[in-house]
N, CA, C and O atoms as a GROMACS GRO file, in nm:
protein
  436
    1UNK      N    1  -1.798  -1.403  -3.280
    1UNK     CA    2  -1.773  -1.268  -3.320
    1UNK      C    3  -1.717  -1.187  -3.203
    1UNK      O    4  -1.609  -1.128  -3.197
    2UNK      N    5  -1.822  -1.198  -3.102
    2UNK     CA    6  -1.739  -1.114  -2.986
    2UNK      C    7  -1.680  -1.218  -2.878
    2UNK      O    8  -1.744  -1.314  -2.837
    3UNK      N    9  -1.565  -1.190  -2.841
    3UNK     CA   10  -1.498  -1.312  -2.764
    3UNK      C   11  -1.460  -1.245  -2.628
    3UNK      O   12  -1.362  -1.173  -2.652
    4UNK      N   13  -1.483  -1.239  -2.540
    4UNK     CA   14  -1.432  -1.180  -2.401
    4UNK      C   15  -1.286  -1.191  -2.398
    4UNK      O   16  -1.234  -1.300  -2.421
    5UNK      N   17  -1.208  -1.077  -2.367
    5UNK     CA   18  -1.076  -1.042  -2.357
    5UNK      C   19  -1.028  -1.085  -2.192
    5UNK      O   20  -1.069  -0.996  -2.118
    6UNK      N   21  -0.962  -1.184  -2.121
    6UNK     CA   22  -0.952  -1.203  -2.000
    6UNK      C   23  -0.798  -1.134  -1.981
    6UNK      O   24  -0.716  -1.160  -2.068
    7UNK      N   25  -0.772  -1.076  -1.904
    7UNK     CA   26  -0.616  -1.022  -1.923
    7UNK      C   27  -0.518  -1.105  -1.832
    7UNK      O   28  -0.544  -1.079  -1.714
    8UNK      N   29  -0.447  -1.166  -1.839
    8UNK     CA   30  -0.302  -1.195  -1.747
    8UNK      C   31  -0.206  -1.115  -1.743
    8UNK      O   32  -0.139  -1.035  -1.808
    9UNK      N   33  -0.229  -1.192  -1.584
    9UNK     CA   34  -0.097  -1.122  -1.524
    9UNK      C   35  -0.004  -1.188  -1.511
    9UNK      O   36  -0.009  -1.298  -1.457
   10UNK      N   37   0.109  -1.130  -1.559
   10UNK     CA   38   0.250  -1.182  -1.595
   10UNK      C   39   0.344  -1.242  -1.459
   10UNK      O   40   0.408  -1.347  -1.452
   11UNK      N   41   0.324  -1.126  -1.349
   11UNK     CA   42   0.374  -1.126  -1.198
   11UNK      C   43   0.279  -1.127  -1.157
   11UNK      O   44   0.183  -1.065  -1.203
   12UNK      N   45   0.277  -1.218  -1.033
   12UNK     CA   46   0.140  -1.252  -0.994
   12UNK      C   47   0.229  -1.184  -0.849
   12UNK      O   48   0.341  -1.207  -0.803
   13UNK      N   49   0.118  -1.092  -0.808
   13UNK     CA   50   0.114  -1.007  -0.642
   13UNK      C   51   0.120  -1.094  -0.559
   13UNK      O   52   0.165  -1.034  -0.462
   14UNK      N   53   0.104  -1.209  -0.526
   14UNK     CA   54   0.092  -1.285  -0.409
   14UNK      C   55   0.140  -1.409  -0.433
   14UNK      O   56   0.130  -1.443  -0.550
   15UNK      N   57   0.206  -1.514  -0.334
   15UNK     CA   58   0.217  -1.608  -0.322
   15UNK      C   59   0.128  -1.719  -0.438
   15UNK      O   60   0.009  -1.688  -0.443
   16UNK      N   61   0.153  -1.800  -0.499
   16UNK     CA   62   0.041  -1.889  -0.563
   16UNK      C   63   0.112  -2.019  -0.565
   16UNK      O   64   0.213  -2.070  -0.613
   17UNK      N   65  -0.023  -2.059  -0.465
   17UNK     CA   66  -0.038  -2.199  -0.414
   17UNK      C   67  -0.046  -2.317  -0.531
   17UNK      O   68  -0.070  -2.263  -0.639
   18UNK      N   69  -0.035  -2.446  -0.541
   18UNK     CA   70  -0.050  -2.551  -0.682
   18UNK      C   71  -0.189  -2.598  -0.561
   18UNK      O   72  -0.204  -2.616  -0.441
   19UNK      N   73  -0.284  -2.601  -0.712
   19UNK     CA   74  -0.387  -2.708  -0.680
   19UNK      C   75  -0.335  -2.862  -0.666
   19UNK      O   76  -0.285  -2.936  -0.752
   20UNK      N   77  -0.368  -2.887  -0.512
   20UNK     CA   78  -0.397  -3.048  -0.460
   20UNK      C   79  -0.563  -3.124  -0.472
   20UNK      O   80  -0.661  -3.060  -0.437
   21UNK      N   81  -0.571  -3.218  -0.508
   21UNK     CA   82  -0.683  -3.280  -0.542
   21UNK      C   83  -0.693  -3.364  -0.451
   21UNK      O   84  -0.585  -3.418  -0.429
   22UNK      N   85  -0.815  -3.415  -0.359
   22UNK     CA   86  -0.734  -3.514  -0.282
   22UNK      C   87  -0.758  -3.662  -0.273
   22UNK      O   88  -0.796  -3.729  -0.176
   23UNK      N   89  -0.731  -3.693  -0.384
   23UNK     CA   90  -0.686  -3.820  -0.434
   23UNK      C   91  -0.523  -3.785  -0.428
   23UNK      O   92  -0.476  -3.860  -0.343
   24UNK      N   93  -0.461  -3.736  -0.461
   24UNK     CA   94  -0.311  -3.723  -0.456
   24UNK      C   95  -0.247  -3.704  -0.343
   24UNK      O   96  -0.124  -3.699  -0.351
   25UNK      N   97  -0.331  -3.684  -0.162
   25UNK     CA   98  -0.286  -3.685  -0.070
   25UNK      C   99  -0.230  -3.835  -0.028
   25UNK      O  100  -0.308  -3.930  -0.038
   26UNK      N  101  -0.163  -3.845  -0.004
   26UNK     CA  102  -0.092  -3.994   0.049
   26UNK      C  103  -0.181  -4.022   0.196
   26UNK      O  104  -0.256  -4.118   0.217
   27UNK      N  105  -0.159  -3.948   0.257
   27UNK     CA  106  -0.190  -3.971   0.412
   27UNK      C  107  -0.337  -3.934   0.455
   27UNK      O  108  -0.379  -3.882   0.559
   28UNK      N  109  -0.405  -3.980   0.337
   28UNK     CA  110  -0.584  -3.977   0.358
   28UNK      C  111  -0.686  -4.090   0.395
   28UNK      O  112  -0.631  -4.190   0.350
   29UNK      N  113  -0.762  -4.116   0.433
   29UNK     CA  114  -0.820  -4.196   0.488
   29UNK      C  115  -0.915  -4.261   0.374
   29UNK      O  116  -0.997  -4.201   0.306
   30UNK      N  117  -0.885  -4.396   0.370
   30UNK     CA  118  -0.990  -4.491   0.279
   30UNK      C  119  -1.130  -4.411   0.307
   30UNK      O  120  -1.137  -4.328   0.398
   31UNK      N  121  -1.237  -4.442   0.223
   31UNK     CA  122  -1.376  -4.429   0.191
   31UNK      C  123  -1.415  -4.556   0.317
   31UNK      O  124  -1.356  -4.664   0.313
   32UNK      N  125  -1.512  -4.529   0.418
   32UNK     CA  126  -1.590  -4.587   0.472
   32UNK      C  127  -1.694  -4.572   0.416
   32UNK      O  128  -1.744  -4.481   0.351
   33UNK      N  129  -1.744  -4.736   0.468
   33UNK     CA  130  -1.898  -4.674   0.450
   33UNK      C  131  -1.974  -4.692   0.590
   33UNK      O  132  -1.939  -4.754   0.690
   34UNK      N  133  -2.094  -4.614   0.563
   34UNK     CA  134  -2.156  -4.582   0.739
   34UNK      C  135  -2.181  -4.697   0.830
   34UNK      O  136  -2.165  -4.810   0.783
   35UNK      N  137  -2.203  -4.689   0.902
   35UNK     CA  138  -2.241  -4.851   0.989
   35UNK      C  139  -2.348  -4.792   1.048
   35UNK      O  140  -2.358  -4.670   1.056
   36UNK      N  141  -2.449  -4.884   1.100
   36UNK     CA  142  -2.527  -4.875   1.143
   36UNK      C  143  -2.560  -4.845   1.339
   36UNK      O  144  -2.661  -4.827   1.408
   37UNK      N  145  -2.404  -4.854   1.365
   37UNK     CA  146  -2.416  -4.908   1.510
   37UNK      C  147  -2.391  -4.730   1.562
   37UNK      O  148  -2.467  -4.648   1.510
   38UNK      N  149  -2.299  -4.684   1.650
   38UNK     CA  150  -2.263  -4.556   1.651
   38UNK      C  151  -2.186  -4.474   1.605
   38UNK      O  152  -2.063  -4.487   1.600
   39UNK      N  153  -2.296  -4.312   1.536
   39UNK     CA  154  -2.207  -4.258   1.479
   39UNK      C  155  -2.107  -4.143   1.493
   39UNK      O  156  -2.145  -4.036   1.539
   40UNK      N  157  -1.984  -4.160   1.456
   40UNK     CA  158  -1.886  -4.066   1.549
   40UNK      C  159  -1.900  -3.886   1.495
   40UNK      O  160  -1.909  -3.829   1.386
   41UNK      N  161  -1.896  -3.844   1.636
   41UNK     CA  162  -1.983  -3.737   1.602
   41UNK      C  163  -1.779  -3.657   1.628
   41UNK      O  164  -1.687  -3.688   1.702
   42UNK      N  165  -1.798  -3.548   1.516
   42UNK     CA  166  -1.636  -3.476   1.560
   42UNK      C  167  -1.632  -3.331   1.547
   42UNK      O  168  -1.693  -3.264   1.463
   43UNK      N  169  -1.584  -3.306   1.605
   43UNK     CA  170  -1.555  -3.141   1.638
   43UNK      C  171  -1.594  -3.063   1.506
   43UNK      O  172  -1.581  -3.130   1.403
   44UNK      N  173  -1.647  -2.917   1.490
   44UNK     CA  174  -1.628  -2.843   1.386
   44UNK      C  175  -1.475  -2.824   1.370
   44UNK      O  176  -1.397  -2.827   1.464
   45UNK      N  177  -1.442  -2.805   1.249
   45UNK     CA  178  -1.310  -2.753   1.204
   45UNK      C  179  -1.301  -2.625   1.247
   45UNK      O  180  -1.402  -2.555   1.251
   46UNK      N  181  -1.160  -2.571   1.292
   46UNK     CA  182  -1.144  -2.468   1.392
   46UNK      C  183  -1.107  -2.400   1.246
   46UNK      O  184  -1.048  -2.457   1.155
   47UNK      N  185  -1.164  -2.244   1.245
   47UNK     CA  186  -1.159  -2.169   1.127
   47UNK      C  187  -0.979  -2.080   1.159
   47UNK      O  188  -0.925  -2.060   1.267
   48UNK      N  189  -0.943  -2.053   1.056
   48UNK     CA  190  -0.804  -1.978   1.029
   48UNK      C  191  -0.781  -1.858   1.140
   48UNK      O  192  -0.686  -1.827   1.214
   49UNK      N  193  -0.931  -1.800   1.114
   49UNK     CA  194  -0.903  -1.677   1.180
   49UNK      C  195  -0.968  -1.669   1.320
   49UNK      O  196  -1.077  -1.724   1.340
   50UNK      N  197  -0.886  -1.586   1.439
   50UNK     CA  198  -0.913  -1.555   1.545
   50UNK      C  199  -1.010  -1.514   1.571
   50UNK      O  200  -1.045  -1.414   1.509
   51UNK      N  201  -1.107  -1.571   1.678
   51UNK     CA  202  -1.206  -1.514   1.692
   51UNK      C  203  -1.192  -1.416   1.832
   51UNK      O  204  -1.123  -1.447   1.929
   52UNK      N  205  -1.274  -1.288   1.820
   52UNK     CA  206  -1.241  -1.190   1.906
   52UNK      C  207  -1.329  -1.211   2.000
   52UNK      O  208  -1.439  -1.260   1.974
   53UNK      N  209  -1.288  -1.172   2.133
   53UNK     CA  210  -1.378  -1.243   2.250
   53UNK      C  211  -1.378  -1.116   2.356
   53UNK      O  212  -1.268  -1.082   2.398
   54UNK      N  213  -1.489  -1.046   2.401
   54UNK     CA  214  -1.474  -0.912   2.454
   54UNK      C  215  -1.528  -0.937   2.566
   54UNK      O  216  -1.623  -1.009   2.597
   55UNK      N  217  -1.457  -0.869   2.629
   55UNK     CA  218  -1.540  -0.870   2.769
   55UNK      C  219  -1.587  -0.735   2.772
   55UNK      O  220  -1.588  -0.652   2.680
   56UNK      N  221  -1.634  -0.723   2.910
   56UNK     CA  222  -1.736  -0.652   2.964
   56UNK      C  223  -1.669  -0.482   2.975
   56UNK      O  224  -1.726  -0.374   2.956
   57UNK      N  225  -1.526  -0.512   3.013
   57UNK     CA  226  -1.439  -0.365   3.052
   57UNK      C  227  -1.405  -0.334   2.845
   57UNK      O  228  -1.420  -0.224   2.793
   58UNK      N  229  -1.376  -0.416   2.794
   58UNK     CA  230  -1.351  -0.358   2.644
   58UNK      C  231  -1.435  -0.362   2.586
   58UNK      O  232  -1.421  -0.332   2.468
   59UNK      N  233  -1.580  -0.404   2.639
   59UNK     CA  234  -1.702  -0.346   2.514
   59UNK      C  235  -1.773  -0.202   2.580
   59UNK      O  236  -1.861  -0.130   2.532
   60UNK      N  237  -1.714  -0.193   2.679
   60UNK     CA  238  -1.734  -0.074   2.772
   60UNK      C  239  -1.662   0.068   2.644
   60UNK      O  240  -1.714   0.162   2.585
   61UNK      N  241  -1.507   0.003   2.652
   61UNK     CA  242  -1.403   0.069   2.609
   61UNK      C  243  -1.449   0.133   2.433
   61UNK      O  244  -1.452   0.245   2.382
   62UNK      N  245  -1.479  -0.010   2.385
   62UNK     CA  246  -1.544   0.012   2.293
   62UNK      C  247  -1.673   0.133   2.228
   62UNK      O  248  -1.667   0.221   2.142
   63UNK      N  249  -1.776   0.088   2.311
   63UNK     CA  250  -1.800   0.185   2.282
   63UNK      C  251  -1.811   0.340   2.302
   63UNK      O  252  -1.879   0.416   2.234
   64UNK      N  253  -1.725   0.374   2.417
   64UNK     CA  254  -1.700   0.492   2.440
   64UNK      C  255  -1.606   0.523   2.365
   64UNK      O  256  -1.630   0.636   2.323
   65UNK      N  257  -1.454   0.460   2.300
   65UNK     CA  258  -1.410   0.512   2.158
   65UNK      C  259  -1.508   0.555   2.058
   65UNK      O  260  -1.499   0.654   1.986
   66UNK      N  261  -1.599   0.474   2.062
   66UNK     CA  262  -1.724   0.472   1.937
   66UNK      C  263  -1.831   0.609   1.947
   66UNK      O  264  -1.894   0.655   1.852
   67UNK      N  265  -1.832   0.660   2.084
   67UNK     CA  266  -1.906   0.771   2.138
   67UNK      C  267  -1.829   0.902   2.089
   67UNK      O  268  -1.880   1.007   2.051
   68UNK      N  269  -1.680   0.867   2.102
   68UNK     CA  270  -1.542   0.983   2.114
   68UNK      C  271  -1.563   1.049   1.949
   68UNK      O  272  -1.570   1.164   1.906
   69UNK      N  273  -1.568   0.925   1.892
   69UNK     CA  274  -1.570   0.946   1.747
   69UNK      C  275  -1.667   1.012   1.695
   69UNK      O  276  -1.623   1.112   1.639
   70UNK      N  277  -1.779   1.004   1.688
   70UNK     CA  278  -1.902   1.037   1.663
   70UNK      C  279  -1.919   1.194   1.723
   70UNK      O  280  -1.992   1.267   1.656
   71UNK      N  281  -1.855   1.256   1.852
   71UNK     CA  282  -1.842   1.340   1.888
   71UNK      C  283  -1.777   1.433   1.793
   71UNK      O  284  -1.838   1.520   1.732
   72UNK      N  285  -1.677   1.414   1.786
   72UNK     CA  286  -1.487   1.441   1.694
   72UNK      C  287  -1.579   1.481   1.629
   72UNK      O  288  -1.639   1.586   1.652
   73UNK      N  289  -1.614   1.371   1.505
   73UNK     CA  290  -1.716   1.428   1.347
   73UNK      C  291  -1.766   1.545   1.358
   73UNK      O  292  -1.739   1.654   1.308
   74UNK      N  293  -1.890   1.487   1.470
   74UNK     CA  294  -1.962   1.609   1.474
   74UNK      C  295  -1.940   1.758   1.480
   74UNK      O  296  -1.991   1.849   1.416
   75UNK      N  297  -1.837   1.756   1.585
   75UNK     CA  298  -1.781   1.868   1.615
   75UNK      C  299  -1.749   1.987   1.465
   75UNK      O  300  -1.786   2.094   1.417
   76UNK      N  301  -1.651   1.867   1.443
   76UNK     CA  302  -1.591   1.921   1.320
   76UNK      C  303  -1.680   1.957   1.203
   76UNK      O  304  -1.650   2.054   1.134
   77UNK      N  305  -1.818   1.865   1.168
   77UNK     CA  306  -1.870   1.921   1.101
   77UNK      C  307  -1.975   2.088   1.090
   77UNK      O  308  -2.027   2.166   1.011
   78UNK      N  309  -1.951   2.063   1.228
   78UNK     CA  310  -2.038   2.187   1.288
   78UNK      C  311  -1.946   2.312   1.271
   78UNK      O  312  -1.997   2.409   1.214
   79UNK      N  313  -1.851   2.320   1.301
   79UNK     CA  314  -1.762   2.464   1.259
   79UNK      C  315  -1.748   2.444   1.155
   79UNK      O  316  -1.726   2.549   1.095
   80UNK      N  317  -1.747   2.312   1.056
   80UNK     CA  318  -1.755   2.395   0.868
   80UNK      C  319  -1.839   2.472   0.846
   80UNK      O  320  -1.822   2.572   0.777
   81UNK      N  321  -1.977   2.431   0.917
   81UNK     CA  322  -2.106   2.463   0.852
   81UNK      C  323  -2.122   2.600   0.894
   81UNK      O  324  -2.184   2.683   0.827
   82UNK      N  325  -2.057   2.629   1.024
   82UNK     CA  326  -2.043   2.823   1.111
   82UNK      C  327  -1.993   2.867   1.040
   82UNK      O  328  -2.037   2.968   0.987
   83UNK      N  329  -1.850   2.799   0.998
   83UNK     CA  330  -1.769   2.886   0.887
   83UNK      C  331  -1.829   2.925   0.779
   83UNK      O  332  -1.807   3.038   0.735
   84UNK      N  333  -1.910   2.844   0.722
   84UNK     CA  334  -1.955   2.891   0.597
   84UNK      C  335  -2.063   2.977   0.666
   84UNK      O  336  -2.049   3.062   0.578
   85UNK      N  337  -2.140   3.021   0.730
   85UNK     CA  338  -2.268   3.047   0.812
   85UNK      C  339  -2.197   3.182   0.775
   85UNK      O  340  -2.227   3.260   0.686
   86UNK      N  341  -2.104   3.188   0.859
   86UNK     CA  342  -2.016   3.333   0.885
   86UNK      C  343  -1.981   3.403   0.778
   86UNK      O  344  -1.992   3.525   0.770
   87UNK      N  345  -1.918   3.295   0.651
   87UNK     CA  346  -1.863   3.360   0.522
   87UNK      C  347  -1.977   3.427   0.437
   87UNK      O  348  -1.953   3.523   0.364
   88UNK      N  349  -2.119   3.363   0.454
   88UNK     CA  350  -2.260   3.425   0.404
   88UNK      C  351  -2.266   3.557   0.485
   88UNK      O  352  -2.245   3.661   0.422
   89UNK      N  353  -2.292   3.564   0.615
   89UNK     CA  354  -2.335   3.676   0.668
   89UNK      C  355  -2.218   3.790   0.581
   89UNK      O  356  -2.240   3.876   0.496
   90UNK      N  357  -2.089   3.745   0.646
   90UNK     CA  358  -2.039   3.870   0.567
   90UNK      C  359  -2.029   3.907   0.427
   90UNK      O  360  -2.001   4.022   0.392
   91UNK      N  361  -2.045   3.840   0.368
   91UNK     CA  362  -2.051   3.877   0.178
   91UNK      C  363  -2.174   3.940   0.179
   91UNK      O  364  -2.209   4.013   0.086
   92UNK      N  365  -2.286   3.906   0.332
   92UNK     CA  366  -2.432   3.972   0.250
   92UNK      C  367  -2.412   4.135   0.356
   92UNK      O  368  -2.503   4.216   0.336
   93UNK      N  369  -2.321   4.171   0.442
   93UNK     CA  370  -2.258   4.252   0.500
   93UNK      C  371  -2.188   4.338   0.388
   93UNK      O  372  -2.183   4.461   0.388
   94UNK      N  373  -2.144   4.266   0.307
   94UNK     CA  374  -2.047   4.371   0.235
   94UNK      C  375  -2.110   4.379   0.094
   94UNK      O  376  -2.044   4.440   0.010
   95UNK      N  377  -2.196   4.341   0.065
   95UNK     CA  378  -2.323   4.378  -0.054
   95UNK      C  379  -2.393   4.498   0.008
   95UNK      O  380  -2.432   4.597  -0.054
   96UNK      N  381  -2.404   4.475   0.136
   96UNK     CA  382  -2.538   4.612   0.177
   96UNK      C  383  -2.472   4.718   0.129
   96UNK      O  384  -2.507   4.793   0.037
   97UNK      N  385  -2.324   4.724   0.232
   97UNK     CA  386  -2.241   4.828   0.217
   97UNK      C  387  -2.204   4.907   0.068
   97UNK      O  388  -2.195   5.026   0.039
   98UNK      N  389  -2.190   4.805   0.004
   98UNK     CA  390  -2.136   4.829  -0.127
   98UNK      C  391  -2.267   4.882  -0.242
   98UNK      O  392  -2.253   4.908  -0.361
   99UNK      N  393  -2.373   4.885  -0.174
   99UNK     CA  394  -2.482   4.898  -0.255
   99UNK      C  395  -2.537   5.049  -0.211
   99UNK      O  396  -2.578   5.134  -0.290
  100UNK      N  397  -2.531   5.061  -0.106
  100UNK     CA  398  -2.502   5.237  -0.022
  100UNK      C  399  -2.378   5.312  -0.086
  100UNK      O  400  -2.388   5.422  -0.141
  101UNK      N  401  -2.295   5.260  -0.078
  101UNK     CA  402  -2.166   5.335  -0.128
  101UNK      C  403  -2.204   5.397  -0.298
  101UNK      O  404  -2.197   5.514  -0.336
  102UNK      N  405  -2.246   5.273  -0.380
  102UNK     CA  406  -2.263   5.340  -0.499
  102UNK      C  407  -2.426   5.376  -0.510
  102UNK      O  408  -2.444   5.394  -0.631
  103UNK      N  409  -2.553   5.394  -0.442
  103UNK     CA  410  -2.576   5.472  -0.421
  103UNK      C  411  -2.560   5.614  -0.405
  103UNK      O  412  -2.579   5.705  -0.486
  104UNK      N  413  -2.513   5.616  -0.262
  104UNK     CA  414  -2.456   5.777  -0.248
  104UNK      C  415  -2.366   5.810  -0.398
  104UNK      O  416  -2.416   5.864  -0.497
  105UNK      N  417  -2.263   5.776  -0.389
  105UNK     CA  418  -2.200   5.804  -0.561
  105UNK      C  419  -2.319   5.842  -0.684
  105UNK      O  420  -2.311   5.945  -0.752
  106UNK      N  421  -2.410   5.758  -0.696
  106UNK     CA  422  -2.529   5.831  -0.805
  106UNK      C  423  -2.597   5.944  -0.708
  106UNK      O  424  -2.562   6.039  -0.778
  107UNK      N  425  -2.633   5.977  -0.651
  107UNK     CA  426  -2.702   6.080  -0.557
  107UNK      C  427  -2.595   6.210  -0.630
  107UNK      O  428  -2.621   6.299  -0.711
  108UNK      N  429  -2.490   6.179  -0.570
  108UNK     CA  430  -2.361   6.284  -0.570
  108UNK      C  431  -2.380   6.362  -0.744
  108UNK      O  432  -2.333   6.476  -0.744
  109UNK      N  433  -2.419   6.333  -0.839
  109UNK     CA  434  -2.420   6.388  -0.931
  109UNK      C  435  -2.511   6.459  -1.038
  109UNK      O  436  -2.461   6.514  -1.136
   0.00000   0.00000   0.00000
């Protein structure tokens, strides 16, 4: 009754690779089986992506960008919050006023 709707895409955004299985590699290595005598021990596979390696002067660097930033924010959030601080005082500045003014005006009559 209810069937999940999967949608395709017609143009595919990226490159698309064909699945290899690897039985269909030519240049693969027969199935051993283990031996008992010594076993060959081999490197981890080196991953795609670069690994980042910091020293002492750029984790320095680091985090004093990281200090700069946190500053910046702050800063900035602090004069919104005056600004608005400021925009209260005066609206409650110009209520007093405005509440004297029509005062005196009822007095006056």
């Amino acid at each position: 009754m209810l069937r999940p709707r999967i949608p395709v895409n017609p143009l595919p955004t990226s490159t698309v690779a064909p699945l290899v299985h690897p039985a269909a590699l030519p240049d693969a290595e027969p199935h051993r089986e283990p031996s008992l005598k010594a076993h060959e021990h081999r490197a981890p596979a080196a991953s795609p992506r670069a690994t980042v390696q910091l020293t002492p002067g750029s984790a320095i660097a680091l985090a004093a960008g990281g200090g700069a930033v946190v500053l910046v924010v702050g800063a900035v959030l602090v004069s919104m919050l005056l600004a608005v601080a400021i925009t209260g005082v005066s609206v409650a500045v110009i209520a007093v006023v405005l509440r004297l003014l029509v005062k005196d005006l009822q007095k006056g009559r």
